[in-house]
Coordinates of C-alpha atoms and ligand atoms in Angstrom, one line a residue:
X896 CA 12.6 -93.8 63.5
X897 CA 13.0 -90.8 61.2
X898 CA 16.5 -90.4 59.8
X899 CA 18.2 -87.0 59.7
X900 CA 21.4 -86.5 57.7
X901 CA 24.4 -84.4 58.7
X902 CA 23.8 -80.8 58.1
X903 CA 24.5 -80.1 54.5
X904 CA 27.0 -77.5 53.2
X905 CA 25.6 -75.0 50.7
X906 CA 27.4 -76.8 47.9
X907 CA 25.5 -80.0 48.8
X908 CA 22.1 -78.5 48.3
X909 CA 20.2 -79.8 45.4
X910 CA 19.7 -76.2 44.1
X911 CA 23.5 -75.7 44.0
X912 CA 23.5 -77.5 40.6
X913 CA 21.3 -74.7 39.2
X914 CA 22.8 -71.6 40.9
X915 CA 26.1 -72.4 42.6
X916 CA 28.3 -73.8 39.8
X917 CA 30.2 -71.8 37.2
X918 CA 29.0 -72.6 33.7
X919 CA 26.8 -71.3 30.9
X920 CA 23.6 -72.7 32.3
X921 CA 24.1 -71.4 35.8
X922 CA 24.7 -68.0 34.4
X923 CA 21.3 -68.2 32.7
X924 CA 19.6 -69.4 35.9
X925 CA 21.1 -66.5 38.0
X926 CA 20.5 -63.9 35.4
X927 CA 16.9 -64.9 35.2
X928 CA 16.4 -64.7 38.9
X929 CA 17.9 -61.2 38.7
X930 CA 15.3 -60.5 35.9
X931 CA 12.6 -61.2 38.6
X932 CA 14.3 -58.7 40.9
X933 CA 16.2 -61.0 43.2
X934 CA 19.9 -60.2 44.1
X935 CA 22.6 -62.6 45.0
X936 CA 22.0 -61.9 48.7
X937 CA 18.4 -63.2 48.3
X938 CA 19.3 -66.7 47.2
X939 CA 23.1 -67.5 47.0
X940 CA 24.0 -70.4 49.2
X941 CA 20.5 -70.6 50.6
X942 CA 18.1 -73.6 50.5
X943 CA 15.3 -73.1 47.9
X944 CA 11.9 -73.8 49.4
X945 CA 9.3 -74.7 46.8
X946 CA 5.8 -73.8 48.1
X947 CA 3.3 -75.9 46.2
X948 CA 0.1 -73.8 46.4
X949 CA -3.3 -75.3 45.5
X950 CA -5.0 -71.9 45.6
X951 CA -7.4 -70.9 42.8
X952 CA -10.2 -68.4 42.3
X953 CA -12.7 -71.2 42.5
X954 CA -11.5 -73.1 45.6
X955 CA -13.4 -71.7 48.6
X956 CA -11.5 -74.0 50.9
X957 CA -8.2 -72.5 49.9
X958 CA -9.4 -68.9 49.5
X959 CA -7.0 -67.7 52.2
X960 CA -3.9 -69.4 50.5
X961 CA -2.9 -66.2 48.7
X962 CA -2.4 -64.6 52.1
X963 CA -1.0 -67.8 53.7
X964 CA 1.6 -68.3 51.1
X965 CA 3.0 -64.8 52.0
X966 CA 3.0 -65.9 55.6
X967 CA 4.9 -69.1 54.7
X968 CA 7.4 -67.0 52.7
X969 CA 7.9 -64.7 55.8
X970 CA 9.0 -67.7 57.8
X971 CA 11.3 -69.0 55.0
X972 CA 13.0 -65.6 54.7
X973 CA 13.4 -65.3 58.5
X974 CA 15.2 -68.7 58.6
X975 CA 17.5 -67.9 55.8
X976 CA 15.8 -69.7 52.9
X977 CA 14.7 -68.6 49.5
X978 CA 11.0 -69.2 48.9
X979 CA 9.5 -70.0 45.5
X980 CA 5.8 -70.4 45.0
X981 CA 4.8 -73.1 42.6
X982 CA 1.1 -73.2 41.8
X983 CA -0.6 -76.6 41.3
X984 CA -4.0 -77.8 40.3
X985 CA -6.5 -76.7 42.9
X986 CA -9.0 -79.5 43.0
X987 CA -12.0 -77.7 44.5
X988 CA -14.3 -80.4 45.6
X989 CA -17.6 -78.7 44.9
X990 CA -16.8 -77.6 41.4
X991 CA -14.5 -80.2 39.6
X992 CA -16.4 -82.7 37.5
X993 CA -16.9 -85.5 37.1
X994 CA -15.0 -85.8 40.4
X995 CA -11.8 -84.6 42.0
X996 CA -10.8 -88.2 42.4
X997 CA -10.2 -88.4 38.7
X998 CA -7.4 -85.8 39.3
X999 CA -5.8 -86.8 42.7
X1000 CA -3.1 -88.7 40.9
X1001 CA -2.8 -85.8 38.4
X1002 CA -1.9 -83.6 41.4
X1003 CA 0.5 -86.2 42.8
X1004 CA 2.3 -86.4 39.4
X1005 CA 2.3 -82.6 39.1
X1006 CA 3.7 -82.1 42.6
X1007 CA 6.4 -84.7 42.1
X1008 CA 7.5 -83.3 38.7
X1009 CA 7.2 -79.6 39.8
X1010 CA 9.6 -80.4 42.6
X1011 CA 12.0 -82.5 40.5
X1012 CA 12.2 -80.2 37.5
X1013 CA 12.8 -77.0 39.5
X1014 CA 15.8 -76.1 41.8
X1015 CA 14.0 -77.0 45.0
X1016 CA 15.7 -78.3 48.2
X1017 CA 12.6 -78.8 50.3
X1018 CA 8.9 -78.1 50.0
X1019 CA 5.8 -76.7 51.8
X1020 CA 2.7 -78.4 50.6
X1021 CA -0.4 -76.2 50.9
X1022 CA -3.7 -78.2 50.7
X1023 CA -6.7 -79.3 52.6
X1024 CA -9.7 -79.7 50.3
X1025 CA -10.2 -83.4 50.1
X1026 CA -7.9 -84.8 47.4
X1027 CA -5.2 -82.1 47.8
X1028 CA -3.8 -83.6 51.0
X1029 CA -3.2 -87.1 49.6
X1030 CA -2.2 -85.8 46.2
X1031 CA 0.4 -83.4 47.5
X1032 CA 1.8 -85.9 49.9
X1033 CA 2.0 -88.8 47.4
X1034 CA 3.9 -86.6 45.0
X1035 CA 6.3 -85.4 47.7
X1036 CA 6.9 -88.9 49.0
X1037 CA 7.9 -90.0 45.5
X1038 CA 10.1 -87.0 45.0
X1039 CA 12.0 -87.8 48.1
X1040 CA 13.0 -84.3 49.4
X1041 CA 12.0 -83.0 52.9
X1042 CA 8.5 -81.4 53.0
X1043 CA 5.9 -80.1 55.4
X1044 CA 2.2 -80.2 54.8
X1045 CA 0.4 -77.0 55.7
X1046 CA -3.3 -77.8 56.2
X1047 CA -5.9 -75.3 55.2
X1048 CA -7.8 -75.6 58.4
X1049 CA -11.5 -76.1 58.8
X1050 CA -14.0 -73.3 58.2
X1051 CA -16.1 -71.9 61.0
X1052 CA -19.3 -73.6 62.1
X1053 CA -22.4 -73.0 59.9
X1054 CA -25.3 -71.2 61.3
X1055 CA -29.0 -70.9 60.4
X1056 CA -32.0 -69.8 62.5
X1057 CA -30.1 -70.6 65.8
X1058 CA -29.1 -74.0 64.6
X1059 CA -25.5 -75.1 63.9
X1060 CA -24.9 -76.4 60.4
X1061 CA -22.2 -78.8 59.2
X1062 CA -20.8 -79.0 55.7
X1063 CA -22.4 -81.7 53.6
X1064 CA -24.1 -83.6 56.4
X1065 CA -26.7 -80.9 56.9
X1066 CA -27.1 -80.3 53.2
X1067 CA -28.2 -83.9 52.8
X1068 CA -30.4 -83.8 55.9
X1069 CA -32.3 -80.6 55.0
X1070 CA -32.5 -81.7 51.3
X1071 CA -34.5 -84.7 52.4
X1072 CA -36.7 -82.4 54.6
X1073 CA -37.3 -80.2 51.6
X1074 CA -38.2 -83.3 49.4
X1075 CA -40.6 -84.4 52.2
X1076 CA -42.2 -80.9 52.1
X1077 CA -41.1 -80.1 55.7
X1078 CA -39.2 -76.9 54.8
X1079 CA -39.8 -74.5 51.9
X1080 CA -37.7 -72.3 49.5
X1081 CA -37.2 -69.5 52.0
X1082 CA -35.6 -71.8 54.6
X1083 CA -33.6 -73.6 52.0
X1084 CA -32.1 -70.3 50.8
X1085 CA -31.4 -69.3 54.3
X1086 CA -29.5 -72.5 54.8
X1087 CA -27.6 -71.9 51.6
X1088 CA -26.6 -68.5 53.0
X1089 CA -25.4 -69.8 56.4
X1090 CA -23.8 -73.2 55.8
X1091 CA -20.4 -72.0 54.6
X1092 CA -19.4 -68.9 56.6
X1093 CA -15.6 -68.6 56.1
X1094 CA -12.7 -69.8 54.0
X1095 CA -11.3 -73.2 55.1
X1096 CA -12.2 -76.8 54.3
X1097 CA -15.4 -78.6 55.4
X1098 CA -15.8 -78.5 59.2
X1099 CA -17.5 -81.8 59.6
X1100 CA -15.3 -85.0 60.0
X1101 CA -15.4 -85.3 56.2
X1102 CA -12.5 -86.3 54.0
X1103 CA -10.7 -83.0 54.4
X1104 CA -10.7 -83.0 58.2
X1105 CA -9.9 -86.7 58.2
X1106 CA -7.0 -86.4 55.7
X1107 CA -5.4 -83.4 57.3
X1108 CA -5.5 -85.2 60.6
X1109 CA -3.9 -88.2 58.9
X1110 CA -1.1 -85.9 57.7
X1111 CA -0.7 -84.6 61.3
X1112 CA -0.6 -88.0 63.0
X1113 CA 1.8 -89.3 60.3
X1114 CA 4.1 -86.6 61.4
X1115 CA 3.9 -84.5 58.2
X1116 CA 2.5 -81.2 59.7
X1117 CA 3.7 -79.2 62.6
X1118 CA 2.0 -81.1 65.4
X1119 CA -1.6 -80.2 66.0
X1120 CA -1.7 -77.9 63.0
X1121 CA -4.5 -79.8 61.3
X1122 CA -7.1 -78.8 63.9
X1123 CA -6.6 -75.0 63.8
X1124 CA -9.6 -73.3 62.1
X1125 CA -8.6 -71.5 58.9
X1126 CA -10.0 -68.1 60.2
X1127 CA -8.2 -68.3 63.6
X1128 CA -5.1 -66.1 63.9
X1129 CA -3.2 -69.2 65.1
X1130 CA -3.4 -70.3 61.4
X1131 CA -1.2 -67.6 59.9
X1132 CA 1.2 -68.2 62.7
X1133 CA 1.3 -71.9 61.8
X1134 CA 2.1 -70.9 58.2
X1135 CA 5.0 -68.8 59.3
X1136 CA 6.3 -71.4 61.7
X1137 CA 6.1 -74.0 58.8
X1138 CA 8.2 -71.6 56.7
X1139 CA 10.8 -71.3 59.4
X1140 CA 11.0 -75.1 60.0
X1141 CA 11.2 -76.2 56.4
X1142 CA 14.4 -74.3 56.0
X1143 CA 15.9 -76.4 58.8
X1144 CA 14.7 -79.6 57.1
X1145 CA 16.3 -78.5 53.8
X1146 CA 19.6 -78.5 55.6
X1147 CA 19.3 -81.8 57.4
X1148 CA 16.2 -83.8 56.4
X1149 CA 14.5 -86.1 56.9
X1150 CA 12.4 -86.7 53.8
X1151 CA 8.8 -87.8 54.1
X1152 CA 9.6 -91.4 53.3
X1153 CA 12.2 -91.4 56.1
X1154 CA 9.4 -90.2 58.6
X1155 CA 6.8 -92.7 57.3
X1156 CA 7.1 -96.1 58.9
X1157 CA 4.7 -99.0 59.1
X1158 CA 3.9 -97.9 62.7
X1159 CA 3.0 -94.5 61.4
X1160 CA 0.2 -96.0 59.3
X1161 CA -1.1 -98.1 62.2
X1162 CA -1.3 -94.9 64.2
X1163 CA -3.1 -93.2 61.4
X1164 CA -5.7 -96.0 61.1
X1165 CA -6.3 -95.8 64.9
X1166 CA -6.9 -92.1 64.7
X1167 CA -9.1 -92.5 61.6
X1168 CA -11.3 -94.9 63.4
X1169 CA -11.4 -93.0 66.7
X1170 CA -12.5 -89.9 64.7
X1171 CA -15.2 -91.7 62.8
X1172 CA -13.3 -90.6 59.8
X1173 CA -14.2 -90.6 56.1
X1174 CA -14.3 -93.9 54.3
X1175 CA -12.2 -92.1 51.5
X1176 CA -9.3 -92.1 54.0
X1177 CA -8.8 -95.8 53.4
X1178 CA -8.1 -95.4 49.7
X1179 CA -5.8 -92.5 50.3
X1180 CA -3.9 -94.1 53.2
X1181 CA -3.2 -97.2 51.2
X1182 CA -2.0 -95.1 48.3
X1183 CA 0.3 -93.0 50.5
X1184 CA 1.7 -96.0 52.3
X1185 CA 2.5 -97.8 49.1
X1186 CA 4.3 -94.7 47.7
X1187 CA 6.5 -95.0 50.8
X1188 CA 7.1 -98.7 50.1
X1189 CA 4.9 -99.8 53.0
X1190 CA 2.4 -102.7 52.4
X1191 CA -1.0 -101.7 53.6
X1192 CA -4.4 -103.3 52.8
X1193 CA -8.0 -103.2 53.9
X1194 CA -7.6 -105.9 56.5
X1195 CA -5.6 -103.6 58.8
X1196 CA -8.6 -101.2 59.0
X1197 CA -11.0 -104.0 59.8
X1198 CA -8.7 -105.6 62.5
X1199 CA -8.2 -102.3 64.3
X1200 CA -11.9 -101.3 63.9
X1201 CA -12.8 -104.1 66.2
X1202 CA -10.6 -102.6 69.0
X1203 CA -10.7 -98.9 68.6
X1204 CA -13.7 -96.9 69.9
X1205 CA -15.1 -93.8 68.2
X1206 CA -14.3 -91.0 70.7
X1207 CA -14.4 -87.8 68.7
X1208 CA -18.0 -86.7 68.9
X1209 CA -18.0 -84.9 65.6
X1210 CA -20.5 -85.0 62.7
X1211 CA -21.5 -87.0 60.8
X1212 CA -20.9 -89.8 63.4
X1213 CA -21.3 -87.4 66.4
X1214 CA -22.7 -84.0 67.3
X1215 CA -20.0 -81.4 67.2
X1216 CA -17.8 -79.8 64.5
X1217 CA -14.1 -79.2 63.9
X1218 CA -14.2 -75.8 65.6
X1219 CA -15.4 -77.5 68.8
X1220 CA -12.8 -80.2 68.3
X1221 CA -10.1 -77.5 68.3
X1222 CA -11.4 -75.9 71.4
X1223 CA -11.5 -79.4 73.0
X1224 CA -7.7 -79.6 72.5
X1225 CA -7.6 -80.7 68.9
X1226 CA -5.7 -83.7 67.5
X1227 CA -3.0 -83.7 70.3
X1228 CA -5.8 -84.2 72.8
X1229 CA -7.3 -87.0 70.8
X1230 CA -3.9 -88.6 70.6
X1231 CA -3.5 -88.4 74.3
X1232 CA -6.8 -90.3 74.8
X1233 CA -5.6 -92.9 72.3
X1234 CA -2.0 -93.3 73.6
X1235 CA -2.7 -96.9 74.7
X1236 CA -3.3 -97.8 71.0
X1237 CA -0.5 -95.8 69.5
X1238 CA 3.2 -96.3 68.9
X1239 CA 4.6 -93.1 70.4
X1240 CA 8.2 -93.3 69.2
X1241 CA 7.7 -92.1 65.6
X1242 CA 9.2 -88.7 64.8
X1243 CA 7.6 -85.8 62.9
X1244 CA 8.7 -82.9 60.7
X1245 CA 9.1 -80.7 63.9
X1246 CA 11.8 -83.1 65.0
X1247 CA 9.9 -84.3 68.1
X1248 CA 8.2 -87.6 68.8
X1249 CA 4.5 -88.4 69.1
X1250 CA 5.2 -89.0 72.8
X1251 CA 6.3 -85.4 73.3
X1252 CA 3.1 -84.3 71.4
X1253 CA 0.9 -86.4 73.7
X1254 CA 2.8 -85.3 76.9
X1255 CA 2.1 -81.6 76.0
X1256 CA -1.6 -82.2 75.3
X1257 CA -4.8 -81.8 77.4
X1258 CA -8.5 -82.5 76.8
X1259 CA -10.5 -79.3 77.6
X1260 CA -14.0 -80.4 76.5
X1261 CA -14.8 -84.0 77.7
X1262 CA -18.0 -84.3 75.7
X1263 CA -16.2 -83.5 72.4
X1264 CA -13.2 -85.7 72.8
X1265 CA -14.5 -88.5 75.0
X1266 CA -12.6 -90.9 77.2
X1267 CA -12.0 -94.3 75.6
X1268 CA -14.4 -95.9 78.2
X1269 CA -17.1 -93.3 77.4
X1270 CA -17.1 -93.5 73.6
X1271 CA -19.5 -92.3 71.0
X1272 CA -19.4 -95.9 69.7
X1273 CA -17.5 -98.7 71.4
X1274 CA -16.0 -99.9 68.2
X1275 CA -16.8 -100.3 64.5
X1276 CA -15.9 -97.0 62.9
X1277 CA -15.3 -99.0 59.8
X1278 CA -16.1 -102.6 58.6
X1279 CA -14.7 -104.4 55.6
X1280 CA -17.2 -106.8 54.0
X1281 CA -16.3 -109.6 51.7
X1282 CA -18.3 -112.2 49.8
X1283 CA -19.3 -113.3 46.4
X1284 CA -20.3 -109.7 45.6
X1285 CA -17.1 -108.2 46.7
X1286 CA -14.2 -110.7 46.6
X1287 CA -11.7 -107.9 47.1
X1288 CA -13.7 -106.1 49.7
X1289 CA -16.2 -103.4 50.3
X1290 CA -16.4 -100.7 53.0
X1291 CA -19.0 -99.7 55.4
X1292 CA -19.2 -97.2 58.3
X1293 CA -21.5 -98.9 60.8
X1294 CA -21.3 -96.1 63.3
X1295 CA -23.1 -93.8 60.8
X1296 CA -26.1 -96.0 60.0
X1297 CA -29.4 -97.2 61.3
X1298 CA -28.5 -100.3 63.4
X1299 CA -31.2 -102.4 61.8
X1300 CA -29.2 -102.6 58.6
X1301 CA -26.2 -104.2 60.3
X1302 CA -27.8 -107.5 59.4
X1303 CA -30.2 -107.3 56.5
X1304 CA -31.5 -109.3 53.6
X1305 CA -33.6 -107.7 50.9
X1306 CA -34.3 -107.6 47.1
X1307 CA -32.0 -105.5 44.9
X1308 CA -33.2 -102.4 43.1
X1309 CA -30.3 -102.2 40.6
X1310 CA -29.2 -99.4 38.3
X1311 CA -26.6 -99.4 35.6
X1312 CA -25.8 -95.7 35.9
X1313 CA -26.3 -92.7 38.1
X1314 CA -28.5 -91.0 35.5
X1315 CA -30.8 -94.0 35.4
X1316 CA -30.9 -94.1 39.2
X1317 CA -31.5 -90.3 39.5
X1318 CA -34.5 -90.5 37.1
X1319 CA -36.1 -93.4 38.8
X1320 CA -35.6 -92.3 42.4
X1321 CA -37.9 -89.3 42.1
X1322 CA -40.8 -91.3 40.5
X1323 CA -44.0 -91.3 42.5
X1324 CA -44.8 -94.8 41.3
X1325 CA -41.4 -96.5 42.0
X1326 CA -41.9 -100.0 43.2
X1327 CA -39.7 -99.9 46.3
X1328 CA -40.0 -100.7 50.0
X1329 CA -37.7 -99.8 52.9
X1330 CA -36.3 -103.3 52.8
X1331 CA -35.1 -103.0 49.3
X1332 CA -31.3 -102.7 48.7
X1333 CA -30.5 -99.9 46.3
X1334 CA -27.7 -100.9 43.9
X1335 CA -25.6 -98.5 41.8
X1336 CA -23.2 -100.1 39.3
X1337 CA -20.5 -98.6 37.0
X1338 CA -19.5 -95.9 39.5
X1339 CA -16.0 -97.3 40.4
X1340 CA -12.5 -96.1 39.5
X1341 CA -12.9 -96.9 35.7
X1342 CA -16.7 -96.9 35.5
X1343 CA -17.5 -93.6 37.2
X1344 CA -15.0 -92.6 35.9
X1345 CA -12.9 -91.6 38.9
X1346 CA -15.1 -93.3 41.5
X1347 CA -17.4 -90.3 42.2
X1348 CA -19.0 -89.7 45.6
X1349 CA -22.3 -91.1 44.6
X1350 CA -22.4 -93.8 47.2
X1351 CA -25.0 -92.2 49.5
X1352 CA -27.8 -92.9 47.0
X1353 CA -30.8 -90.7 47.6
X1354 CA -33.7 -92.4 49.4
X1355 CA -36.6 -92.8 46.9
X1356 CA -39.0 -89.9 47.1
X1357 CA -42.0 -92.2 47.8
X1358 CA -40.2 -93.5 50.9
X1359 CA -38.9 -90.1 52.0
X1360 CA -42.6 -89.0 52.2
X1361 CA -43.3 -92.0 54.4
X1362 CA -40.6 -90.8 56.8
X1363 CA -37.9 -93.3 55.7
X1364 CA -34.5 -91.7 56.2
X1365 CA -32.1 -94.7 55.8
X1366 CA -32.0 -97.8 53.8
X1367 CA -29.3 -100.3 52.6
X1368 CA -27.4 -98.9 49.6
X1369 CA -24.6 -100.6 47.6
X1370 CA -22.2 -99.3 45.1
X1371 CA -18.7 -99.4 43.7
X1372 CA -18.6 -95.6 44.2
X1373 CA -17.2 -93.6 47.2
X1374 CA -19.2 -91.3 49.4
X1375 CA -18.4 -88.0 50.8
X1376 CA -17.0 -88.2 54.3
X1377 CA -19.8 -85.9 55.4
X1378 CA -22.4 -88.4 54.3
X1379 CA -24.1 -91.0 56.5
X1380 CA -26.4 -93.9 56.3
X1381 CA -26.3 -97.7 55.5
X1382 CA -24.1 -97.3 52.5
X1383 CA -21.8 -100.1 51.4
X1384 CA -19.1 -98.6 49.2
X1385 CA -16.0 -99.3 47.2
X1386 CA -17.2 -102.7 46.1
X1387 CA -14.2 -104.4 44.4
X1388 CA -13.7 -105.4 41.7
X1389 CA -16.0 -102.7 40.3
X1390 CA -18.8 -103.6 37.9
X1391 CA -17.2 -101.8 34.9
X1392 CA -14.3 -104.3 34.8
X1393 CA -16.6 -107.3 35.1
X1394 CA -16.5 -107.9 38.8
X1395 CA -19.3 -110.0 40.2
X1396 CA -21.1 -106.8 41.2
X1397 CA -21.8 -106.3 37.5
X1398 CA -24.1 -109.4 37.6
X1399 CA -26.7 -108.0 40.1
X1400 CA -30.2 -107.6 38.7
X1401 CA -33.3 -106.0 40.2
X1402 CA -35.0 -108.6 42.5
X1403 CA -31.9 -110.5 43.4
X1404 CA -31.6 -111.2 47.1
X1405 CA -28.7 -109.5 48.8
X1406 CA -27.6 -110.1 52.3
X1407 CA -25.3 -108.0 54.5
X1408 CA -24.0 -109.2 57.9
X1409 CA -21.7 -106.6 59.4
X1410 CA -20.8 -108.8 62.5
X1411 CA -19.8 -111.6 60.1
X1412 CA -18.3 -109.1 57.7
X1413 CA -20.2 -110.7 54.7
X1414 CA -21.8 -109.3 51.6
X1415 CA -23.6 -111.9 49.6
X1416 CA -25.5 -112.1 46.4
X1417 CA -27.8 -115.0 47.3
X1418 CA -27.9 -116.9 44.0
X1419 CA -26.7 -120.3 42.9
X1420 CA -23.2 -120.4 41.5
X1421 CA -24.3 -121.8 38.2
X1422 CA -26.7 -118.8 37.7
X1423 CA -23.8 -116.4 38.5
X1424 CA -21.5 -118.3 36.0
X1425 CA -24.2 -118.1 33.3
X1426 CA -24.5 -114.3 33.8
X1427 CA -20.8 -113.9 33.8
X1428 CA -20.5 -115.7 30.5
X1429 CA -23.1 -113.4 29.1
X1430 CA -21.5 -110.2 30.4
X1431 CA -19.9 -107.9 27.8
X1432 CA -17.6 -105.0 28.7
X1433 CA -19.0 -101.5 28.3
X1434 CA -17.4 -99.2 25.8
X1435 CA -14.4 -97.3 27.2
X1436 CA -15.1 -94.0 28.9
X1437 CA -12.2 -92.2 27.2
X1438 CA -10.3 -92.9 24.0
X1439 CA -7.7 -90.0 24.3
X1440 CA -6.0 -87.7 26.7
X1441 CA -5.6 -87.8 30.5
X1442 CA -8.9 -89.8 30.9
X1443 CA -7.5 -92.5 28.6
X1444 CA -4.3 -92.7 30.6
X1445 CA -6.3 -92.8 33.8
X1446 CA -8.4 -95.7 32.5
X1447 CA -5.3 -97.7 31.4
X1448 CA -3.5 -97.4 34.7
X1449 CA -5.9 -96.8 37.6
X1450 CA -5.9 -99.5 40.3
X1451 CA -8.9 -100.7 42.2
X1452 CA -10.2 -99.2 45.4
X1453 CA -8.6 -101.9 47.6
X1454 CA -5.2 -101.0 46.1
X1455 CA -5.6 -97.3 46.7
X1456 CA -6.6 -96.1 43.2
X1457 CA -3.0 -95.0 42.4
X1458 CA -1.7 -95.4 38.9
X1459 CA 0.2 -98.7 38.6
X1460 CA 3.3 -97.0 37.4
X1461 CA 3.5 -94.5 40.3
X1462 CA 3.6 -97.0 43.2
X1463 CA 7.0 -97.4 44.8
X1464 CA 9.9 -98.4 42.5
X1465 CA 13.4 -97.5 41.8
X1466 CA 14.2 -93.8 42.3
X1467 CA 13.7 -91.5 39.3
X1468 CA 17.0 -89.9 38.3
X1469 CA 17.6 -86.2 38.9
X1470 CA 17.3 -84.1 35.7
X1471 CA 20.5 -83.5 33.7
X1472 CA 21.4 -79.8 33.4
X1473 CA 23.1 -78.9 30.2
Ligands
LIG1383 FE1 -13.3 -78.4 50.1 FE2 -15.3 -80.0 51.5 S1 -15.4 -78.7 49.7 S2 -13.2 -79.7 51.9

């Protein structure tokens, strides 16, 4: 149950230490606000609301955040708060290399320290493009002040030649059609022109839509906010309502860690599964839970996956897109369908319970948000595989793959790096069959580095031309939530640190059995022991800077890829002001 505190007096606000006292430093703080043009009446005795904005010129998913931040401020002013915009790293998924995942913890640290080092009483967190949601929330949890997450909202549906296009999913699909010679340059350019038609995050059930829904079900957004399309006029109204509400929270809490309970994460996993959500979500939820001091591991996902049906008919697991999901009633409608699986007593940043959210919800389009007895898939949104190849687990999304790979044994075609794989995969004389298992090593948290979204390895060109569109693929990488296919991901421990995955060679027999949840390298133990003794660690990826720090402290995928020194611990002291 979320804890609220008695309404604070102005002298009890955190920002009072900066502005409300009578000393030399506070003189400096006040005079410098006046330098910006603010008068006493603008800020004195009011809660300061830090608005952490991940806008940048190169983030298309957050292109509307310059307008939205003004709409948040409007709400803050209306409710008697003092808004301060604090820009943070933008993490535009399409542009940041080698991968935004290298910087999720950077954003988390930046958020926490921005809020701690400034005179902030409560925060609005503006994000949505994949890593921004967990990064902002992880930082705000650790900071420990009240906060509301404002999701960017999904972009409009893509459109090309009368067909609806989904971010990512249709890129991969039509790229294979182009490689097979079924479409030409003109069609490919027309798809490029039509696939991203507005600001907002990817509108498939990728990582962005999954993680903003997670923030919503965890109670960290105004209820239902995650489903509102970015270009819908309900979205600016959500921003202003968020601004009004955060002022109330600044006076009486609760903080994010107060809202987040073990049951909140059980609910989040149920929703993740029912949406056919991104596999990345598992890494992020584990990291977020552990920031809040809640033990969460992969087994909880596997256990619930055997019970919870996939009922959101949204690509890549289904047919529709997030815009349709919103018209169908959005997340509250999905929660209503799932109420038998959920703990409805948890509270949210709006001060209501999940039960109240569910009671006010309705499903408007039955084929987009299905009944639990009419699912897209009866169960199995996610499976956790273990075995001698992945003692700490690997992840698969059975609902998004050709069923013949749910039990499969085939020879490995193994690559030590993405560059090696990319060069081989286009060769016309590659010795490969549809039964081969493609293996990509050294693409994990340390090896990638940053665990890039390389896990949907391209089907070899010779097979694409034969009409093959799916095959078993294995890596210690992640894959985009918009991807699909028989991809086993997040193999832990990763190859780069000497996990058994490092020992796979081309030709080795590999067996996957999803029903039994096993992933096996079918070789005698003494052969594996010999190879292990011969293994030598690769040279470090970085020897200075942020990359070096990342390599020293990053945890494996099954532990959420947080930095070891950022997981829950004793509170960090408030800064001294002298
Ligand atoms: Fe930003 Fe997909 S590129 S969410």
